[in-house]
mmCIF file with all atom_site columns, C-alpha atoms in Angstrom:
data_model
loop_
_atom_site.group_PDB
_atom_site.id
_atom_site.type_symbol
_atom_site.label_atom_id
_atom_site.label_alt_id
_atom_site.label_comp_id
_atom_site.label_asym_id
_atom_site.label_entity_id
_atom_site.label_seq_id
_atom_site.pdbx_PDB_ins_code
_atom_site.Cartn_x
_atom_site.Cartn_y
_atom_site.Cartn_z
_atom_site.occupancy
_atom_site.B_iso_or_equiv
_atom_site.pdbx_formal_charge
_atom_site.auth_seq_id
_atom_site.auth_comp_id
_atom_site.auth_asym_id
_atom_site.auth_atom_id
_atom_site.pdbx_PDB_model_num
ATOM 1   C CA . MET U 1 1   ? -21.824 -35.878 31.507  1.00 50.00 ? 1   MET U CA 1
ATOM 2   C CA . ASP U 1 2   ? -18.104 -35.468 32.240  1.00 57.00 ? 2   ASP U CA 1
ATOM 3   C CA . VAL U 1 3   ? -17.197 -36.880 28.824  1.00 51.00 ? 3   VAL U CA 1
ATOM 4   C CA . ALA U 1 4   ? -19.490 -34.370 27.111  1.00 52.00 ? 4   ALA U CA 1
ATOM 5   C CA . ARG U 1 5   ? -17.947 -31.517 29.101  1.00 53.00 ? 5   ARG U CA 1
ATOM 6   C CA . VAL U 1 6   ? -14.417 -32.628 28.147  1.00 51.00 ? 6   VAL U CA 1
ATOM 7   C CA . GLU U 1 7   ? -15.442 -32.807 24.478  1.00 55.00 ? 7   GLU U CA 1
ATOM 8   C CA . ILE U 1 8   ? -16.933 -29.306 24.642  1.00 56.00 ? 8   ILE U CA 1
ATOM 9   C CA . GLU U 1 9   ? -13.779 -27.936 26.291  1.00 57.00 ? 9   GLU U CA 1
ATOM 10  C CA . THR U 1 10  ? -11.623 -29.701 23.691  1.00 67.00 ? 10  THR U CA 1
ATOM 11  C CA . ASP U 1 11  ? -13.732 -28.265 20.886  1.00 72.00 ? 11  ASP U CA 1
ATOM 12  C CA . ALA U 1 12  ? -13.541 -24.799 22.444  1.00 72.00 ? 12  ALA U CA 1
ATOM 13  C CA . GLY U 1 13  ? -9.756  -25.076 22.606  1.00 78.00 ? 13  GLY U CA 1
ATOM 14  C CA . ARG U 1 14  ? -9.634  -26.213 19.011  1.00 80.00 ? 14  ARG U CA 1
ATOM 15  C CA . PHE U 1 15  ? -11.784 -23.285 17.868  1.00 81.00 ? 15  PHE U CA 1
ATOM 16  C CA . ASP U 1 16  ? -9.742  -20.849 19.965  1.00 81.00 ? 16  ASP U CA 1
ATOM 17  C CA . GLY U 1 17  ? -6.597  -22.169 18.322  1.00 84.00 ? 17  GLY U CA 1
ATOM 18  C CA . LEU U 1 18  ? -8.039  -21.710 14.856  1.00 83.00 ? 18  LEU U CA 1
ATOM 19  C CA . VAL U 1 19  ? -9.160  -18.163 15.664  1.00 78.00 ? 19  VAL U CA 1
ATOM 20  C CA . ALA U 1 20  ? -5.668  -17.415 16.988  1.00 81.00 ? 20  ALA U CA 1
ATOM 21  C CA . GLU U 1 21  ? -4.157  -18.828 13.797  1.00 83.00 ? 21  GLU U CA 1
ATOM 22  C CA . GLY U 1 22  ? -6.475  -16.685 11.674  1.00 78.00 ? 22  GLY U CA 1
ATOM 23  C CA . SER U 1 23  ? -5.608  -13.601 13.716  1.00 75.00 ? 23  SER U CA 1
ATOM 24  C CA . ALA U 1 24  ? -1.898  -14.309 13.366  1.00 78.00 ? 24  ALA U CA 1
ATOM 25  C CA . ALA U 1 25  ? -2.309  -14.562 9.606   1.00 76.00 ? 25  ALA U CA 1
ATOM 26  C CA . VAL U 1 26  ? -3.859  -11.114 9.362   1.00 74.00 ? 26  VAL U CA 1
ATOM 27  C CA . ASP U 1 27  ? -1.287  -9.660  11.748  1.00 74.00 ? 27  ASP U CA 1
ATOM 28  C CA . TYR U 1 28  ? 0.768   -9.275  8.593   1.00 79.00 ? 28  TYR U CA 1
ATOM 29  C CA . ALA U 1 29  ? -1.073  -5.961  8.342   1.00 79.00 ? 29  ALA U CA 1
ATOM 30  C CA . ASN U 1 30  ? 1.717   -4.495  10.487  1.00 82.00 ? 30  ASN U CA 1
ATOM 31  C CA . THR U 1 31  ? 4.359   -5.808  8.097   1.00 87.00 ? 31  THR U CA 1
ATOM 32  C CA . LEU U 1 32  ? 2.392   -4.534  5.131   1.00 90.00 ? 32  LEU U CA 1
ATOM 33  C CA . ARG U 1 33  ? 2.021   -1.147  6.842   1.00 90.00 ? 33  ARG U CA 1
ATOM 34  C CA . SER U 1 34  ? 5.809   -0.937  7.157   1.00 92.00 ? 34  SER U CA 1
ATOM 35  C CA . VAL U 1 35  ? 6.335   -1.915  3.515   1.00 94.00 ? 35  VAL U CA 1
ATOM 36  C CA . ARG U 1 36  ? 3.706   0.601   2.427   1.00 95.00 ? 36  ARG U CA 1
ATOM 37  C CA . GLY U 1 37  ? 5.473   3.342   4.405   1.00 96.00 ? 37  GLY U CA 1
ATOM 38  C CA . ARG U 1 38  ? 8.809   2.604   2.760   1.00 97.00 ? 38  ARG U CA 1
ATOM 39  C CA . TYR U 1 39  ? 7.128   2.407   -0.654  1.00 97.00 ? 39  TYR U CA 1
ATOM 40  C CA . ARG U 1 40  ? 5.470   5.778   -0.011  1.00 97.00 ? 40  ARG U CA 1
ATOM 41  C CA . GLU U 1 41  ? 8.890   7.290   0.825   1.00 98.00 ? 41  GLU U CA 1
ATOM 42  C CA . ALA U 1 42  ? 10.420  5.867   -2.364  1.00 97.00 ? 42  ALA U CA 1
ATOM 43  C CA . TYR U 1 43  ? 7.445   7.189   -4.343  1.00 98.00 ? 43  TYR U CA 1
ATOM 44  C CA . ALA U 1 44  ? 7.864   10.652  -2.805  1.00 98.00 ? 44  ALA U CA 1
ATOM 45  C CA . ASP U 1 45  ? 11.578  10.607  -3.692  1.00 98.00 ? 45  ASP U CA 1
ATOM 46  C CA . ALA U 1 46  ? 10.823  9.622   -7.299  1.00 97.00 ? 46  ALA U CA 1
ATOM 47  C CA . LEU U 1 47  ? 8.130   12.297  -7.549  1.00 98.00 ? 47  LEU U CA 1
ATOM 48  C CA . THR U 1 48  ? 10.515  14.943  -6.199  1.00 98.00 ? 48  THR U CA 1
ATOM 49  C CA . ARG U 1 49  ? 13.175  13.852  -8.692  1.00 98.00 ? 49  ARG U CA 1
ATOM 50  C CA . TRP U 1 50  ? 10.662  13.974  -11.568 1.00 98.00 ? 50  TRP U CA 1
ATOM 51  C CA . GLN U 1 51  ? 9.517   17.462  -10.558 1.00 98.00 ? 51  GLN U CA 1
ATOM 52  C CA . ALA U 1 52  ? 13.124  18.696  -10.417 1.00 98.00 ? 52  ALA U CA 1
ATOM 53  C CA . LEU U 1 53  ? 13.908  17.228  -13.849 1.00 97.00 ? 53  LEU U CA 1
ATOM 54  C CA . ARG U 1 54  ? 10.696  18.653  -15.298 1.00 97.00 ? 54  ARG U CA 1
ATOM 55  C CA . ASP U 1 55  ? 11.557  22.099  -13.906 1.00 97.00 ? 55  ASP U CA 1
ATOM 56  C CA . GLU U 1 56  ? 15.057  21.824  -15.379 1.00 95.00 ? 56  GLU U CA 1
ATOM 57  C CA . LEU U 1 57  ? 13.581  20.901  -18.763 1.00 94.00 ? 57  LEU U CA 1
ATOM 58  C CA . GLU U 1 58  ? 11.161  23.848  -18.642 1.00 94.00 ? 58  GLU U CA 1
ATOM 59  C CA . ARG U 1 59  ? 14.026  26.248  -17.842 1.00 92.00 ? 59  ARG U CA 1
ATOM 60  C CA . SER U 1 60  ? 16.029  24.799  -20.710 1.00 88.00 ? 60  SER U CA 1
ATOM 61  C CA . ASP U 1 61  ? 13.117  25.121  -23.120 1.00 86.00 ? 61  ASP U CA 1
ATOM 62  C CA . ARG U 1 62  ? 12.550  28.759  -22.120 1.00 86.00 ? 62  ARG U CA 1
ATOM 63  C CA . ALA U 1 63  ? 16.206  29.743  -22.459 1.00 79.00 ? 63  ALA U CA 1
ATOM 64  C CA . PRO U 1 64  ? 16.934  31.872  -25.526 1.00 73.00 ? 64  PRO U CA 1
ATOM 65  C CA . ALA U 1 65  ? 18.428  29.998  -28.464 1.00 66.00 ? 65  ALA U CA 1
ATOM 66  C CA . SER U 1 66  ? 21.636  32.035  -28.175 1.00 61.00 ? 66  SER U CA 1
ATOM 67  C CA . ALA U 1 67  ? 22.119  30.766  -24.611 1.00 55.00 ? 67  ALA U CA 1
ATOM 68  C CA . ARG U 1 68  ? 21.908  27.162  -25.763 1.00 56.00 ? 68  ARG U CA 1
ATOM 69  C CA . GLU U 1 69  ? 24.792  25.453  -27.446 1.00 59.00 ? 69  GLU U CA 1
ATOM 70  C CA . ALA U 1 70  ? 23.876  24.343  -30.943 1.00 58.00 ? 70  ALA U CA 1
ATOM 71  C CA . GLY U 1 71  ? 23.719  20.579  -31.387 1.00 59.00 ? 71  GLY U CA 1
ATOM 72  C CA . ALA U 1 72  ? 25.014  19.412  -28.001 1.00 60.00 ? 72  ALA U CA 1
ATOM 73  C CA . GLY U 1 73  ? 22.357  21.388  -26.138 1.00 71.00 ? 73  GLY U CA 1
ATOM 74  C CA . ASP U 1 74  ? 19.615  19.928  -28.293 1.00 82.00 ? 74  ASP U CA 1
ATOM 75  C CA . ALA U 1 75  ? 20.826  16.374  -27.640 1.00 86.00 ? 75  ALA U CA 1
ATOM 76  C CA . GLY U 1 76  ? 21.029  17.063  -23.902 1.00 87.00 ? 76  GLY U CA 1
ATOM 77  C CA . ARG U 1 77  ? 17.529  18.525  -23.843 1.00 90.00 ? 77  ARG U CA 1
ATOM 78  C CA . GLN U 1 78  ? 16.184  15.581  -25.817 1.00 93.00 ? 78  GLN U CA 1
ATOM 79  C CA . ALA U 1 79  ? 17.779  13.118  -23.362 1.00 94.00 ? 79  ALA U CA 1
ATOM 80  C CA . LEU U 1 80  ? 16.326  15.108  -20.460 1.00 95.00 ? 80  LEU U CA 1
ATOM 81  C CA . ARG U 1 81  ? 12.900  15.149  -22.106 1.00 96.00 ? 81  ARG U CA 1
ATOM 82  C CA . LEU U 1 82  ? 13.001  11.360  -22.562 1.00 97.00 ? 82  LEU U CA 1
ATOM 83  C CA . GLU U 1 83  ? 14.014  10.898  -18.927 1.00 97.00 ? 83  GLU U CA 1
ATOM 84  C CA . VAL U 1 84  ? 11.176  13.159  -17.717 1.00 98.00 ? 84  VAL U CA 1
ATOM 85  C CA . GLU U 1 85  ? 8.653   11.271  -19.851 1.00 98.00 ? 85  GLU U CA 1
ATOM 86  C CA . GLN U 1 86  ? 9.862   7.833   -18.730 1.00 98.00 ? 86  GLN U CA 1
ATOM 87  C CA . LEU U 1 87  ? 9.968   8.799   -15.064 1.00 98.00 ? 87  LEU U CA 1
ATOM 88  C CA . GLY U 1 88  ? 6.476   10.302  -15.408 1.00 97.00 ? 88  GLY U CA 1
ATOM 89  C CA . ARG U 1 89  ? 5.156   6.981   -16.717 1.00 98.00 ? 89  ARG U CA 1
ATOM 90  C CA . ASP U 1 90  ? 6.955   5.109   -13.949 1.00 98.00 ? 90  ASP U CA 1
ATOM 91  C CA . ILE U 1 91  ? 5.442   7.403   -11.323 1.00 97.00 ? 91  ILE U CA 1
ATOM 92  C CA . GLY U 1 92  ? 1.968   6.567   -12.628 1.00 97.00 ? 92  GLY U CA 1
ATOM 93  C CA . VAL U 1 93  ? 2.700   2.869   -12.107 1.00 98.00 ? 93  VAL U CA 1
ATOM 94  C CA . TYR U 1 94  ? 4.187   3.557   -8.651  1.00 97.00 ? 94  TYR U CA 1
ATOM 95  C CA . GLN U 1 95  ? 1.106   5.555   -7.675  1.00 98.00 ? 95  GLN U CA 1
ATOM 96  C CA . ALA U 1 96  ? -1.234  2.736   -8.749  1.00 98.00 ? 96  ALA U CA 1
ATOM 97  C CA . THR U 1 97  ? 0.807   0.220   -6.759  1.00 97.00 ? 97  THR U CA 1
ATOM 98  C CA . LEU U 1 98  ? 0.794   2.499   -3.716  1.00 97.00 ? 98  LEU U CA 1
ATOM 99  C CA . THR U 1 99  ? -2.995  2.698   -3.941  1.00 97.00 ? 99  THR U CA 1
ATOM 100 C CA . LYS U 1 100 ? -3.178  -1.107  -4.011  1.00 97.00 ? 100 LYS U CA 1
ATOM 101 C CA . LEU U 1 101 ? -0.911  -1.325  -0.957  1.00 95.00 ? 101 LEU U CA 1
ATOM 102 C CA . ASP U 1 102 ? -3.150  1.188   0.854   1.00 95.00 ? 102 ASP U CA 1
ATOM 103 C CA . VAL U 1 103 ? -6.264  -0.865  0.093   1.00 95.00 ? 103 VAL U CA 1
ATOM 104 C CA . ALA U 1 104 ? -4.608  -4.159  1.081   1.00 92.00 ? 104 ALA U CA 1
ATOM 105 C CA . GLU U 1 105 ? -3.328  -2.747  4.373   1.00 90.00 ? 105 GLU U CA 1
ATOM 106 C CA . ARG U 1 106 ? -6.725  -1.262  5.284   1.00 89.00 ? 106 ARG U CA 1
ATOM 107 C CA . SER U 1 107 ? -8.425  -4.546  4.429   1.00 89.00 ? 107 SER U CA 1
ATOM 108 C CA . LEU U 1 108 ? -6.041  -6.597  6.580   1.00 86.00 ? 108 LEU U CA 1
ATOM 109 C CA . SER U 1 109 ? -6.341  -4.126  9.463   1.00 82.00 ? 109 SER U CA 1
ATOM 110 C CA . ARG U 1 110 ? -10.130 -4.288  9.370   1.00 84.00 ? 110 ARG U CA 1
ATOM 111 C CA . THR U 1 111 ? -10.063 -8.074  9.152   1.00 81.00 ? 111 THR U CA 1
ATOM 112 C CA . ARG U 1 112 ? -7.732  -8.266  12.152  1.00 78.00 ? 112 ARG U CA 1
ATOM 113 C CA . LEU U 1 113 ? -10.079 -6.040  14.164  1.00 79.00 ? 113 LEU U CA 1
ATOM 114 C CA . PHE U 1 114 ? -13.064 -8.074  13.006  1.00 79.00 ? 114 PHE U CA 1
ATOM 115 C CA . LEU U 1 115 ? -11.502 -11.334 14.213  1.00 75.00 ? 115 LEU U CA 1
ATOM 116 C CA . GLU U 1 116 ? -10.636 -10.025 17.670  1.00 74.00 ? 116 GLU U CA 1
ATOM 117 C CA . ARG U 1 117 ? -12.542 -11.647 20.504  1.00 63.00 ? 117 ARG U CA 1
ATOM 118 C CA . GLY U 1 118 ? -15.159 -9.479  22.104  1.00 63.00 ? 118 GLY U CA 1
ATOM 119 C CA . ASP U 1 119 ? -16.112 -7.859  18.811  1.00 61.00 ? 119 ASP U CA 1
ATOM 120 C CA . ALA U 1 120 ? -19.813 -7.133  19.179  1.00 65.00 ? 120 ALA U CA 1
ATOM 121 C CA . SER U 1 121 ? -20.392 -6.258  15.528  1.00 61.00 ? 121 SER U CA 1
ATOM 122 C CA . LEU U 1 122 ? -21.947 -9.647  14.842  1.00 58.00 ? 122 LEU U CA 1
ATOM 123 C CA . GLU U 1 123 ? -24.129 -9.700  17.958  1.00 60.00 ? 123 GLU U CA 1
ATOM 124 C CA . ALA U 1 124 ? -26.917 -7.769  16.216  1.00 60.00 ? 124 ALA U CA 1
ATOM 125 C CA . ILE U 1 125 ? -26.844 -10.196 13.304  1.00 58.00 ? 125 ILE U CA 1
ATOM 126 C CA . ARG U 1 126 ? -26.857 -13.206 15.619  1.00 57.00 ? 126 ARG U CA 1
ATOM 127 C CA . THR U 1 127 ? -29.801 -11.788 17.583  1.00 59.00 ? 127 THR U CA 1
ATOM 128 C CA . THR U 1 128 ? -31.751 -11.059 14.395  1.00 60.00 ? 128 THR U CA 1
ATOM 129 C CA . VAL U 1 129 ? -31.130 -14.547 12.990  1.00 56.00 ? 129 VAL U CA 1
ATOM 130 C CA . ALA U 1 130 ? -32.151 -16.221 16.263  1.00 56.00 ? 130 ALA U CA 1
ATOM 131 C CA . ARG U 1 131 ? -35.586 -14.555 16.225  1.00 55.00 ? 131 ARG U CA 1
#
């Protein structure tokens, strides 16, 4: 009987170690949360810059032709327009990536909570299956 008890305790320790390893793996949710926060700040900065450039372009487009310098003003406006368009496309990509980071972080956080010991969320399933 003592041998069986030792084997059970050894197995329990082995399973506990594997659960701890799994929990440590999903603890990267904290790292991902930090990265997501910095990415969100960079996104907000890019969005603010795009809005400022877009506003500048709108002011330039509304200015009377006499207020604009012929030739040089047109080239400057065209360069500004291209920059606004490119940054707008980039912001769309940044926003999609930010959404992916949000989903990944939420998923890892939920998985970490799910793996914690004492989680009773599976007790109902276990009880139902045992019947």
